[in-house]
Tab-separated table of C-alpha atoms and ligand atoms in Angstrom:
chain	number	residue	atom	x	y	z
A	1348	UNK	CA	18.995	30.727	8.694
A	1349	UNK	CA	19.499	27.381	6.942
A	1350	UNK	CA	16.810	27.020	3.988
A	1351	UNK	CA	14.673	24.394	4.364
A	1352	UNK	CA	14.936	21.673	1.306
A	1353	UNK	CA	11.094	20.227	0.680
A	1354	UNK	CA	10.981	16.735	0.502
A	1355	UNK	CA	14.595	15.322	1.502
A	1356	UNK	CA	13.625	12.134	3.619
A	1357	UNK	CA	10.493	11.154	1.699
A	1358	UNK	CA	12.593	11.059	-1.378
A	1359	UNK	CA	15.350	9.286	0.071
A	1360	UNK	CA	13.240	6.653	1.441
A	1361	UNK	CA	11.155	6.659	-1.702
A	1362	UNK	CA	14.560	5.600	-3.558
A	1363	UNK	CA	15.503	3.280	-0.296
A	1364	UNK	CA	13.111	0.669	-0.400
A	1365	UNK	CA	14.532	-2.419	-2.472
A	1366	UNK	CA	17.339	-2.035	0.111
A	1367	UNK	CA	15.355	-1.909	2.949
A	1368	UNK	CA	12.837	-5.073	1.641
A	1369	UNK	CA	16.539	-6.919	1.472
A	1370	UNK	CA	17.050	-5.802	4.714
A	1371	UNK	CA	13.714	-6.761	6.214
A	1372	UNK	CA	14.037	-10.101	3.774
A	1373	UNK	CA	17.802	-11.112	5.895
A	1374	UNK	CA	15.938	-10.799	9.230
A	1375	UNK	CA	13.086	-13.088	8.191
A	1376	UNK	CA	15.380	-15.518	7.712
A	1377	UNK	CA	17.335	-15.264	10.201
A	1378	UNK	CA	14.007	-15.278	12.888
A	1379	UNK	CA	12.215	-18.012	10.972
A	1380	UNK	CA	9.127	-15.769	12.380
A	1381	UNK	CA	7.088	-15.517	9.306
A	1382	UNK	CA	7.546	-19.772	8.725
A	1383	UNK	CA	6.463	-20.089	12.577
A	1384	UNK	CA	3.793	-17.389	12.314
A	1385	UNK	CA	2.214	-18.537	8.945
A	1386	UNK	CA	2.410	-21.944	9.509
A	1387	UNK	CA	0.534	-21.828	13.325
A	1388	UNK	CA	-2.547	-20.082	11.284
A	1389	UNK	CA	-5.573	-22.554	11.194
A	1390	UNK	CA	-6.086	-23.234	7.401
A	1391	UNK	CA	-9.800	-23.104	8.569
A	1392	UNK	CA	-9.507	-19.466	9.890
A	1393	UNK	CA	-10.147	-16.194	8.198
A	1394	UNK	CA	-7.295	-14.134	7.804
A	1395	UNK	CA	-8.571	-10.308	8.839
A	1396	UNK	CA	-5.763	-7.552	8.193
A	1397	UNK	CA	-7.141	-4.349	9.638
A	1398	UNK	CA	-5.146	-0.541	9.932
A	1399	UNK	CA	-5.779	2.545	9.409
A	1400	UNK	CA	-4.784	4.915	6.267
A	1401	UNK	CA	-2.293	3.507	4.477
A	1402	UNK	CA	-1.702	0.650	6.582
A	1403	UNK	CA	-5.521	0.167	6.116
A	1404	UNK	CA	-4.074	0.017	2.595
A	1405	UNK	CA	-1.758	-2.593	3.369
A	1406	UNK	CA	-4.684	-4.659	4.479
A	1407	UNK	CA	-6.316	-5.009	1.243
A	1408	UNK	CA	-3.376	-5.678	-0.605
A	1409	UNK	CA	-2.526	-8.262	1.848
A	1410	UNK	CA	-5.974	-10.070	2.536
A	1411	UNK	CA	-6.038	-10.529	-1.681
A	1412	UNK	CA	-3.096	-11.889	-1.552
A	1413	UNK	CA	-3.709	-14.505	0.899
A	1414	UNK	CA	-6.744	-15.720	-0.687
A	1415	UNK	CA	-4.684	-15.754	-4.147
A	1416	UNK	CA	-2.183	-17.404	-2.378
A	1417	UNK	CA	-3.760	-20.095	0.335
A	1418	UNK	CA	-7.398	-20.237	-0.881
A	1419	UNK	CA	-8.382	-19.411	2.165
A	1420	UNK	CA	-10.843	-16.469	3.303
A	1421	UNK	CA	-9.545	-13.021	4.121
A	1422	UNK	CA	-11.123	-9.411	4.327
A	1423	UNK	CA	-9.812	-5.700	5.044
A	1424	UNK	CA	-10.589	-3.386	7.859
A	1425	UNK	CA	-10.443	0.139	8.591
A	1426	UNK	CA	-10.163	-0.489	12.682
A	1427	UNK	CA	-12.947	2.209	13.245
A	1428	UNK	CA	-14.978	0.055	11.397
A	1429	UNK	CA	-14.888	-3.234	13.842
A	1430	UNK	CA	-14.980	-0.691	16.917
A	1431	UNK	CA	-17.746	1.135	15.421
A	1432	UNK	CA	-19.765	-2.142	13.979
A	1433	UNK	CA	-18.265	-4.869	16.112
A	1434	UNK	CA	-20.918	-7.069	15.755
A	1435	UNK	CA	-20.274	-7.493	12.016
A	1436	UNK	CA	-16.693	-8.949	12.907
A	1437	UNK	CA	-16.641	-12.726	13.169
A	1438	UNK	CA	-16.383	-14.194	16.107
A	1439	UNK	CA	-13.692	-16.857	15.114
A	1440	UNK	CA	-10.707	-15.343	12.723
A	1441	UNK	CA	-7.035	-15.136	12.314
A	1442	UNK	CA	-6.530	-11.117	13.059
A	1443	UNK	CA	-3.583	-9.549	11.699
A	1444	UNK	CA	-2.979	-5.636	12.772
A	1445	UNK	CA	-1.256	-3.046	10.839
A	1446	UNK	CA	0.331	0.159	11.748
A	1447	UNK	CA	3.528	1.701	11.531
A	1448	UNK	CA	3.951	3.178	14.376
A	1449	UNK	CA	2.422	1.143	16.659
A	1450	UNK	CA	0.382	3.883	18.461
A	1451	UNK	CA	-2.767	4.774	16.678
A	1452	UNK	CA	-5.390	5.060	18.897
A	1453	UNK	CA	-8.268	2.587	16.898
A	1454	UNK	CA	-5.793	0.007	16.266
A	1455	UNK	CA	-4.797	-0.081	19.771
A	1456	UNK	CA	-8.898	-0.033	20.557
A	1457	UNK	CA	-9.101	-2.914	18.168
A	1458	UNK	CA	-5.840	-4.662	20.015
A	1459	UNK	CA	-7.553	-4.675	23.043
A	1460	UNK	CA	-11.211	-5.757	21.727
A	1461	UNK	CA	-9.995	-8.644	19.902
A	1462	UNK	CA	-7.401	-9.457	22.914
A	1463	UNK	CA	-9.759	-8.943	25.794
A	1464	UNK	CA	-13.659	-9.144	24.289
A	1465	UNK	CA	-13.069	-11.900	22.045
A	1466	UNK	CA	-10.192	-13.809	22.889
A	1467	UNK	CA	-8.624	-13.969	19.850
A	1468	UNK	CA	-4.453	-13.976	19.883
A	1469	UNK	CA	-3.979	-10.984	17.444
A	1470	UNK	CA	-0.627	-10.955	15.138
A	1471	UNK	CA	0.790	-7.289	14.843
A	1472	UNK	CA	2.877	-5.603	12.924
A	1473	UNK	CA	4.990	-2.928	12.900
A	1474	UNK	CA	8.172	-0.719	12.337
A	1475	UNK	CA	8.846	1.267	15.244
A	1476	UNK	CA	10.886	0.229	18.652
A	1477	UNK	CA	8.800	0.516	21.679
A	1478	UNK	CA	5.324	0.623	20.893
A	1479	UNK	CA	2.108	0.121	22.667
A	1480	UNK	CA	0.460	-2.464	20.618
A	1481	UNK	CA	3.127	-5.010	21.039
A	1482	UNK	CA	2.061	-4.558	24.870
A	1483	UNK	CA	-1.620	-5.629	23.693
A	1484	UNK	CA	-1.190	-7.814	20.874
A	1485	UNK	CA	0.346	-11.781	21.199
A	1486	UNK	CA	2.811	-12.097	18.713
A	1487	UNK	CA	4.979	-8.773	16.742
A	1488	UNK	CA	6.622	-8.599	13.875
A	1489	UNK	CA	8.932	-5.669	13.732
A	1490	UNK	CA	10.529	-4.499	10.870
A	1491	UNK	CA	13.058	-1.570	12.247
A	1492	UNK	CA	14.603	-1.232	8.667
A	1493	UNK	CA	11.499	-0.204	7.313
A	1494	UNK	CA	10.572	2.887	9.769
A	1495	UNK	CA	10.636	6.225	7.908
A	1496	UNK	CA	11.366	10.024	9.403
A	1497	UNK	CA	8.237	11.076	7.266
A	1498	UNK	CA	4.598	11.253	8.350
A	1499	UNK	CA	4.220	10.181	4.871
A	1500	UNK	CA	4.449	6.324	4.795
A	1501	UNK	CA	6.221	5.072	1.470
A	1502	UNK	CA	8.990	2.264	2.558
A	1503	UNK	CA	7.111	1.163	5.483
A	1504	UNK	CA	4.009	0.198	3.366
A	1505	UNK	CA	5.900	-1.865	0.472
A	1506	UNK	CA	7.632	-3.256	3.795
A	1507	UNK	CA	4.810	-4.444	5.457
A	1508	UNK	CA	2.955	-5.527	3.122
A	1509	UNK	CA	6.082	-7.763	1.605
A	1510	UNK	CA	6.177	-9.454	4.854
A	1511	UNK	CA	2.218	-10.264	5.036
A	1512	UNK	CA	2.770	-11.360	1.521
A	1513	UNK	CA	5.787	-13.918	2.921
A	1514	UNK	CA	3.102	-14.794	5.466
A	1515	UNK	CA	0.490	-15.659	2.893
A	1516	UNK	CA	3.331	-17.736	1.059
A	1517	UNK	CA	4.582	-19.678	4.091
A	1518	UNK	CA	0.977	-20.525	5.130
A	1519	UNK	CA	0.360	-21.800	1.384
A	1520	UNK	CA	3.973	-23.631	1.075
A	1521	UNK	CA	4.433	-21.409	-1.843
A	1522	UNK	CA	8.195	-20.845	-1.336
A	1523	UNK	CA	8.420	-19.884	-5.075
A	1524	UNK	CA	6.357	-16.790	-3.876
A	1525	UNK	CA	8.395	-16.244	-0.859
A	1526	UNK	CA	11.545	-16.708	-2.777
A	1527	UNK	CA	10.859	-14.326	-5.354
A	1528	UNK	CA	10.892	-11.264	-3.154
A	1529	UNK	CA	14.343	-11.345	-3.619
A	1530	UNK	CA	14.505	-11.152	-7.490
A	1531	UNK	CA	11.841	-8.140	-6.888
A	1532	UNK	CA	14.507	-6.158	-5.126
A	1533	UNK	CA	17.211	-6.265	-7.438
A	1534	UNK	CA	15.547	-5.815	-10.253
A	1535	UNK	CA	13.275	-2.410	-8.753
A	1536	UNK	CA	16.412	-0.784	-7.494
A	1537	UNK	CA	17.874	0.369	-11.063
A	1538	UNK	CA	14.076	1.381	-12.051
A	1539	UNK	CA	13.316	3.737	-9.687
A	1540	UNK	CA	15.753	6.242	-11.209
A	1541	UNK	CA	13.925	5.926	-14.553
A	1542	UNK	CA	10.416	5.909	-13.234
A	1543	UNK	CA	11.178	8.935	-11.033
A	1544	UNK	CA	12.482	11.239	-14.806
A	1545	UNK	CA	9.101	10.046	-16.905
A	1546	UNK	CA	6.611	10.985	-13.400
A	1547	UNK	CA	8.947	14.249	-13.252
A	1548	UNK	CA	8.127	15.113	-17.094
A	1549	UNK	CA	4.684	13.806	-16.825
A	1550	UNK	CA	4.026	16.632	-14.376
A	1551	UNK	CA	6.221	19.410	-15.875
A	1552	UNK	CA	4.195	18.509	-19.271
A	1553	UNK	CA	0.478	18.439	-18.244
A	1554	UNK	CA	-1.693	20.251	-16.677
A	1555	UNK	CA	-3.546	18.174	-14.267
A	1556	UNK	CA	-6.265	18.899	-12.091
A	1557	UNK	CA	-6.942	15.991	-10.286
A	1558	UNK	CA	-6.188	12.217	-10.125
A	1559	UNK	CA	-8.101	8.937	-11.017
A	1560	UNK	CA	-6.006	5.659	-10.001
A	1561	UNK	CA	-7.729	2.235	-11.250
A	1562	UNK	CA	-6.097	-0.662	-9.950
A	1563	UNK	CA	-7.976	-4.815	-9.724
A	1564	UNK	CA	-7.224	-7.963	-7.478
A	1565	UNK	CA	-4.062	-7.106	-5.594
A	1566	UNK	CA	-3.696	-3.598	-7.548
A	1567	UNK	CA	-6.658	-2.108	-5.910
A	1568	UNK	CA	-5.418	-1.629	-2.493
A	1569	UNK	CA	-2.034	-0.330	-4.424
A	1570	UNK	CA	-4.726	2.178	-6.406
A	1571	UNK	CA	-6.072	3.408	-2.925
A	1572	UNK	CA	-2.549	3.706	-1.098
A	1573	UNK	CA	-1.444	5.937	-4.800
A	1574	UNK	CA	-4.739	8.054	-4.257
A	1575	UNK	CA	-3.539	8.930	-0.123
A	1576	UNK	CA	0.056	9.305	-1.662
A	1577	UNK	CA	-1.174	12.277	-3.917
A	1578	UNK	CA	-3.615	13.833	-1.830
A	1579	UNK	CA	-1.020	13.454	1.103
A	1580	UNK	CA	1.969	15.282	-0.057
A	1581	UNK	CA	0.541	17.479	-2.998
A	1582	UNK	CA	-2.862	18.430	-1.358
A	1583	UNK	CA	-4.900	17.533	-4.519
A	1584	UNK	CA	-8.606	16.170	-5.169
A	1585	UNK	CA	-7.654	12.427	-5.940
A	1586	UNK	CA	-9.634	8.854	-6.294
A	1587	UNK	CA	-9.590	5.765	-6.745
A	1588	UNK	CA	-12.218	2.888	-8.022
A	1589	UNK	CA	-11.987	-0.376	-9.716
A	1590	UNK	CA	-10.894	-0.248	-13.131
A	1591	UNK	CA	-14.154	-1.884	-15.258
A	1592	UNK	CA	-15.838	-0.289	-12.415
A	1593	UNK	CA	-14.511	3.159	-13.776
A	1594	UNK	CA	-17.091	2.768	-16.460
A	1595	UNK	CA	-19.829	2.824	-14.165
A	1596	UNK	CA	-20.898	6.506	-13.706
A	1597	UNK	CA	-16.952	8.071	-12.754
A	1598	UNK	CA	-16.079	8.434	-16.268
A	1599	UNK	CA	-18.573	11.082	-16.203
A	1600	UNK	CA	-14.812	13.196	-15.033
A	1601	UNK	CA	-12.723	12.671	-17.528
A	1602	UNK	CA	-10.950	15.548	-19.450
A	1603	UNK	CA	-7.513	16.686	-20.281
A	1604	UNK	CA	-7.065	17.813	-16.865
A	1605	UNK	CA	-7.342	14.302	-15.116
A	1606	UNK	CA	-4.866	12.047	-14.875
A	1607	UNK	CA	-5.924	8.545	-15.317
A	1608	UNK	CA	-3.625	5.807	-14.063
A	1609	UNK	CA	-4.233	2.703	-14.334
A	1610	UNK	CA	-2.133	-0.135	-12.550
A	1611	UNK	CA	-2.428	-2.985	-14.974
A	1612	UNK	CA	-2.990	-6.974	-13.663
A	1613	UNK	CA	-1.550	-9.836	-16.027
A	1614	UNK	CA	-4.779	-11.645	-14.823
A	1615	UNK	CA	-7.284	-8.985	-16.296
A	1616	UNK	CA	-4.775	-7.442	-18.993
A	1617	UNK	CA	-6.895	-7.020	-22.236
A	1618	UNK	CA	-9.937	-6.097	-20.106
A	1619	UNK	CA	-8.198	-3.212	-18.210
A	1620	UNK	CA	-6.806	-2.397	-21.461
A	1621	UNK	CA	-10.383	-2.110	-23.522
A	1622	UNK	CA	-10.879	0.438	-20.554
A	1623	UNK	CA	-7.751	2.321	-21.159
A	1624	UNK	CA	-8.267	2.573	-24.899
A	1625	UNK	CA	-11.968	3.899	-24.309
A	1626	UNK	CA	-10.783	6.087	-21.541
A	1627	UNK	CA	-8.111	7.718	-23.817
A	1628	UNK	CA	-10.583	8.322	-26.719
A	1629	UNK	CA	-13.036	10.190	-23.882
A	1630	UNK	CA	-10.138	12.725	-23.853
A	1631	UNK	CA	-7.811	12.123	-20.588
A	1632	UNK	CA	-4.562	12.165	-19.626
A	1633	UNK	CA	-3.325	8.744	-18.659
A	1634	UNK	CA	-0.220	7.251	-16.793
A	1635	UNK	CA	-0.083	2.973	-17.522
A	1636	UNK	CA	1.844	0.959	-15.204
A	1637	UNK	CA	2.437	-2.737	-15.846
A	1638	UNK	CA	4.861	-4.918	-16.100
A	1639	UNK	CA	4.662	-5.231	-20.269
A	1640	UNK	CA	2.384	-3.334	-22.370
A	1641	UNK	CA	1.113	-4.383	-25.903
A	1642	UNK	CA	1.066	-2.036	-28.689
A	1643	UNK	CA	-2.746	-0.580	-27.588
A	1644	UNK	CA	-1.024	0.316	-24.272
A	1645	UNK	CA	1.389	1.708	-25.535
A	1646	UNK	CA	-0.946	4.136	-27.975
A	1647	UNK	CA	-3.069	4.668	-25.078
A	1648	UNK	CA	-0.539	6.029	-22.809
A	1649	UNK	CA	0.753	9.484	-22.271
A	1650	UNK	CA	3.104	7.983	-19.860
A	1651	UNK	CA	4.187	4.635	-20.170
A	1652	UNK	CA	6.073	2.763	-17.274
A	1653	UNK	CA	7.057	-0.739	-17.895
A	1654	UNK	CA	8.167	-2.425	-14.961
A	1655	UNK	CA	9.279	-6.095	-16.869
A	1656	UNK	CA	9.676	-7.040	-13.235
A	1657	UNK	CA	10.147	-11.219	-13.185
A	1658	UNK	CA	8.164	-12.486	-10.252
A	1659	UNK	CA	4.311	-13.568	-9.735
A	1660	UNK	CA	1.573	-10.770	-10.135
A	1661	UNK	CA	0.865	-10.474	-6.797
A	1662	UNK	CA	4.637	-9.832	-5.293
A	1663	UNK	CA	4.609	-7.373	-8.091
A	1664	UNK	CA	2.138	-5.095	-6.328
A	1665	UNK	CA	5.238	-4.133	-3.706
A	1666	UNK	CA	6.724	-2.167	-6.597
A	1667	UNK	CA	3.664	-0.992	-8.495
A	1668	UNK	CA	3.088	1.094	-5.275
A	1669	UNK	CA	6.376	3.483	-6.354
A	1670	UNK	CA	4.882	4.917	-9.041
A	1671	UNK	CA	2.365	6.324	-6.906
A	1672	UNK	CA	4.699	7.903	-4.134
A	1673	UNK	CA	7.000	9.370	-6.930
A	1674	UNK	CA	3.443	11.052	-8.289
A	1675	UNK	CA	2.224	12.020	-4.987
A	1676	UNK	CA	5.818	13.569	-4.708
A	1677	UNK	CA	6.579	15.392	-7.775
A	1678	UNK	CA	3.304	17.272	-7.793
A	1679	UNK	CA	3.497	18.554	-4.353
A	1680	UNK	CA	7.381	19.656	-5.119
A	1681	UNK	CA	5.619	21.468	-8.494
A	1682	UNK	CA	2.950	23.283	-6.533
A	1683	UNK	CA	5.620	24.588	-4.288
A	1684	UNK	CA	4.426	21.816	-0.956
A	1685	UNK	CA	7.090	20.564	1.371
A	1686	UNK	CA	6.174	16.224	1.292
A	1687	UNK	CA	8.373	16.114	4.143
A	1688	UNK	CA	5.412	18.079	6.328
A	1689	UNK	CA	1.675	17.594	4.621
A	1690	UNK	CA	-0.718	20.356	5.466
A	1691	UNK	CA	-2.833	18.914	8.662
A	1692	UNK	CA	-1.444	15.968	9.312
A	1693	UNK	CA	0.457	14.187	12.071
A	1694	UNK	CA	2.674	11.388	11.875
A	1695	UNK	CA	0.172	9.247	14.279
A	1696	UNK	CA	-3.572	9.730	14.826
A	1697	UNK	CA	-4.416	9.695	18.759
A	1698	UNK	CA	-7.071	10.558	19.580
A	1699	UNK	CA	-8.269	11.640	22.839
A	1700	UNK	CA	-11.178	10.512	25.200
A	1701	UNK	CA	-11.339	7.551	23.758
A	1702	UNK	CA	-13.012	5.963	26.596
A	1703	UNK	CA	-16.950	6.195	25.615
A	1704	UNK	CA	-15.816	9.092	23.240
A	1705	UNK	CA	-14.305	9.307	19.854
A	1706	UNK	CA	-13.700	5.792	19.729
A	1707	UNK	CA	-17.189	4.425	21.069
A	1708	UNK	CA	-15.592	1.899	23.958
A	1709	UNK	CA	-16.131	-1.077	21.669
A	1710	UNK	CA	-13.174	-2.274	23.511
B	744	F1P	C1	-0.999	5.302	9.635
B	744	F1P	C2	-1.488	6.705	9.307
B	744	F1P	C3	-0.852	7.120	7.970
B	744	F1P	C4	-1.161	8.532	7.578
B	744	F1P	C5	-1.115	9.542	8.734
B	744	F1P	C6	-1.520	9.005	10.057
B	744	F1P	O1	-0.809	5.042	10.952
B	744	F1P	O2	-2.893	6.691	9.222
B	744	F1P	O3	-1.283	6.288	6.920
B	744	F1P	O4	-0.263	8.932	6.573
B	744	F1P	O5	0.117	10.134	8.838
B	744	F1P	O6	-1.104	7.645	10.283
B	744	F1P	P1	-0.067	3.779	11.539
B	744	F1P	O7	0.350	2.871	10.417
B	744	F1P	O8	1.108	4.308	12.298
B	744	F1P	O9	-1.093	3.120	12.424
């Protein structure tokens, strides 16, 4: 019988993505959908991105940017949260749903709320052919390229999230921003080789219990999706807060056996960096990640990854999230896991009985 190798399409699209974001980037031009898209979006309206798990993630990455970007209001969902509090969800917004595969039971419950409750025209997006919530939203975006073989979603977030990002920068006539992702590509594809040896020795060297990421602004939702990445494919006890906001009782945790990593802004540099430096001195292990670190970085870091990455903080967060997914990776590969097939999960959640049951008929 063939062994099985652990890991083989996770790592492969791990390594894929700048040329699957050039991929996805050719289509958007070709479409002109994200131009028609971001443009028809009421500069009035709130933009609300709502998924679940890491295309939850997506959503807070993506509604930061779009205030960043447009000025505009935006906010984050988990969908079990508007089917479960619906009357907390306003009545007049721009929604913009999230998921991968296109079949998870509360974003499809959500689809149909916002569709058939509230009469909103929903945006969705997605990467696989054939789904069911391009049957219940208005308008799809559909990035093929970007679909993965993994339950574990790695390409398919920085994907997504790219595009909502091009949205955000079409409905604010930044095409600077939109123009950049380009730029981003090219110069992440000869990093990832280098990133991938320093997380490798990082977890061949220490012996880490369990994981802290600390991310601000359009980092956070990158710290989150890091935090599902490790506890995902290596099964270990991982979170993820604020970074100033790490000061605030979590520090209580810190030893030689966490791993502190901490996703540096340009916007809040020497502020996330007076953390790092007092985090150190408590007596943890950390991992920095930013695009260039001063000399207190560079003392405070056991691991030091320097993306020097020329395009606006916020398109940055598309390759900050690599990191992350290399992490998540090497420790399950070191504690003997298979990424490829996480311990109880499933590709999609569906869950049955929805009707009155799990899911609470909101819609
Ligand atoms: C996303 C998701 C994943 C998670 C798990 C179940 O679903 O929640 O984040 O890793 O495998 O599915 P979707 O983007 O397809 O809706």
């Amino acid at each position: 019988m063939a062994k099985v190798q652990f890991g083989v399409h996770t790592i492969e699209e791990i390594f894929s993505q700048p040329e699957t974001w050039k991929q996805c980037l050719a289509g958007f031009r070709q479409t002109h959908q994200l131009k028609s898209f971001g443009q028809a979006i009421s500069k009035e309206s709130e933009c609300v991105f709502i998924g679940c798990g890491s295309s939850y993630y997506v959503a807070l990455v993506a509604a930061s940017t779009w205030t960043l970007l447009t000025g505009g209001p935006a906010r984050a969902l988990p969908a079990s949260e508007l089917l479960l509090f619906p009357q907390s969800f306003p009545n007049s917004c721009q929604p913009i749903l999230i998921s991968r595969s296109g079949h998870t039971s509360e974003v499809l419950e959500a689809a149909k709320f916002l569709e058939n409750r509230l009469n909103l025209r929903t945006i969705a997006i997605t990467c696989a052919t054939d789904t069911a919530i391009e049957k219940l939203s208005s308008r799809l975006i559909r990035l093929p390229a970007a679909d993965e073989r993994s339950t574990v979603m790695t390409r398919s977030f920085t994907s997504m999230l790219l595009a909502l990002q091009i949205l955000a920068a079409e409905r604010a006539g930044n095409y600077e921003f939109a123009r950049s992702f380009d730029r981003l590509a090219s110069e992440t594809r000869p990093l990832i080789e280098s990133v991938q040896l320093k997380i490798r020795k990082l977890v061949q060297t220490f012996h880490i219990q369990d994981f802290v990421f600390l991310g601000q602004g359009p980092f956070f939702g990158v710290a989150q999706e890091a935090t599902l990445k490790v506890a995902e494919m290596s099964c270990s006890y991982a979170q993820s807060f604020h970074t100033l906001e790490f000061r605030h009782g979590p520090k209580a945790i810190v030893g030689p056996e966490t791993l502190v990593t901490f996703l540096l802004t340009d916007s809040g540099y020497s502020s996330e960096v007076a953390v790092l430096k007092e985090i150190k001195n408590l007596g943890a292990t950390t991992l920095v990640i930013g695009n260039l670190a001063d000399p207190v970085a560079r003392k405070s870091a056991d691991c030091l990854i320097e993306l020097s990455i020329d395009v606006p903080e916020a398109a940055r967060a598309v390759a900050m999230a690599i990191p992350g997914q290399l992490l998540g990776y090497h420790v399950g590969i070191a504690k003997g896991l298979n990424p490829d097939e996480p311990r109880n999960l499933t590709r999609v959640v569906v869950l049955e009985g929805q009707d009155g049951g799990a899911l609470h008929g909101a819609a």
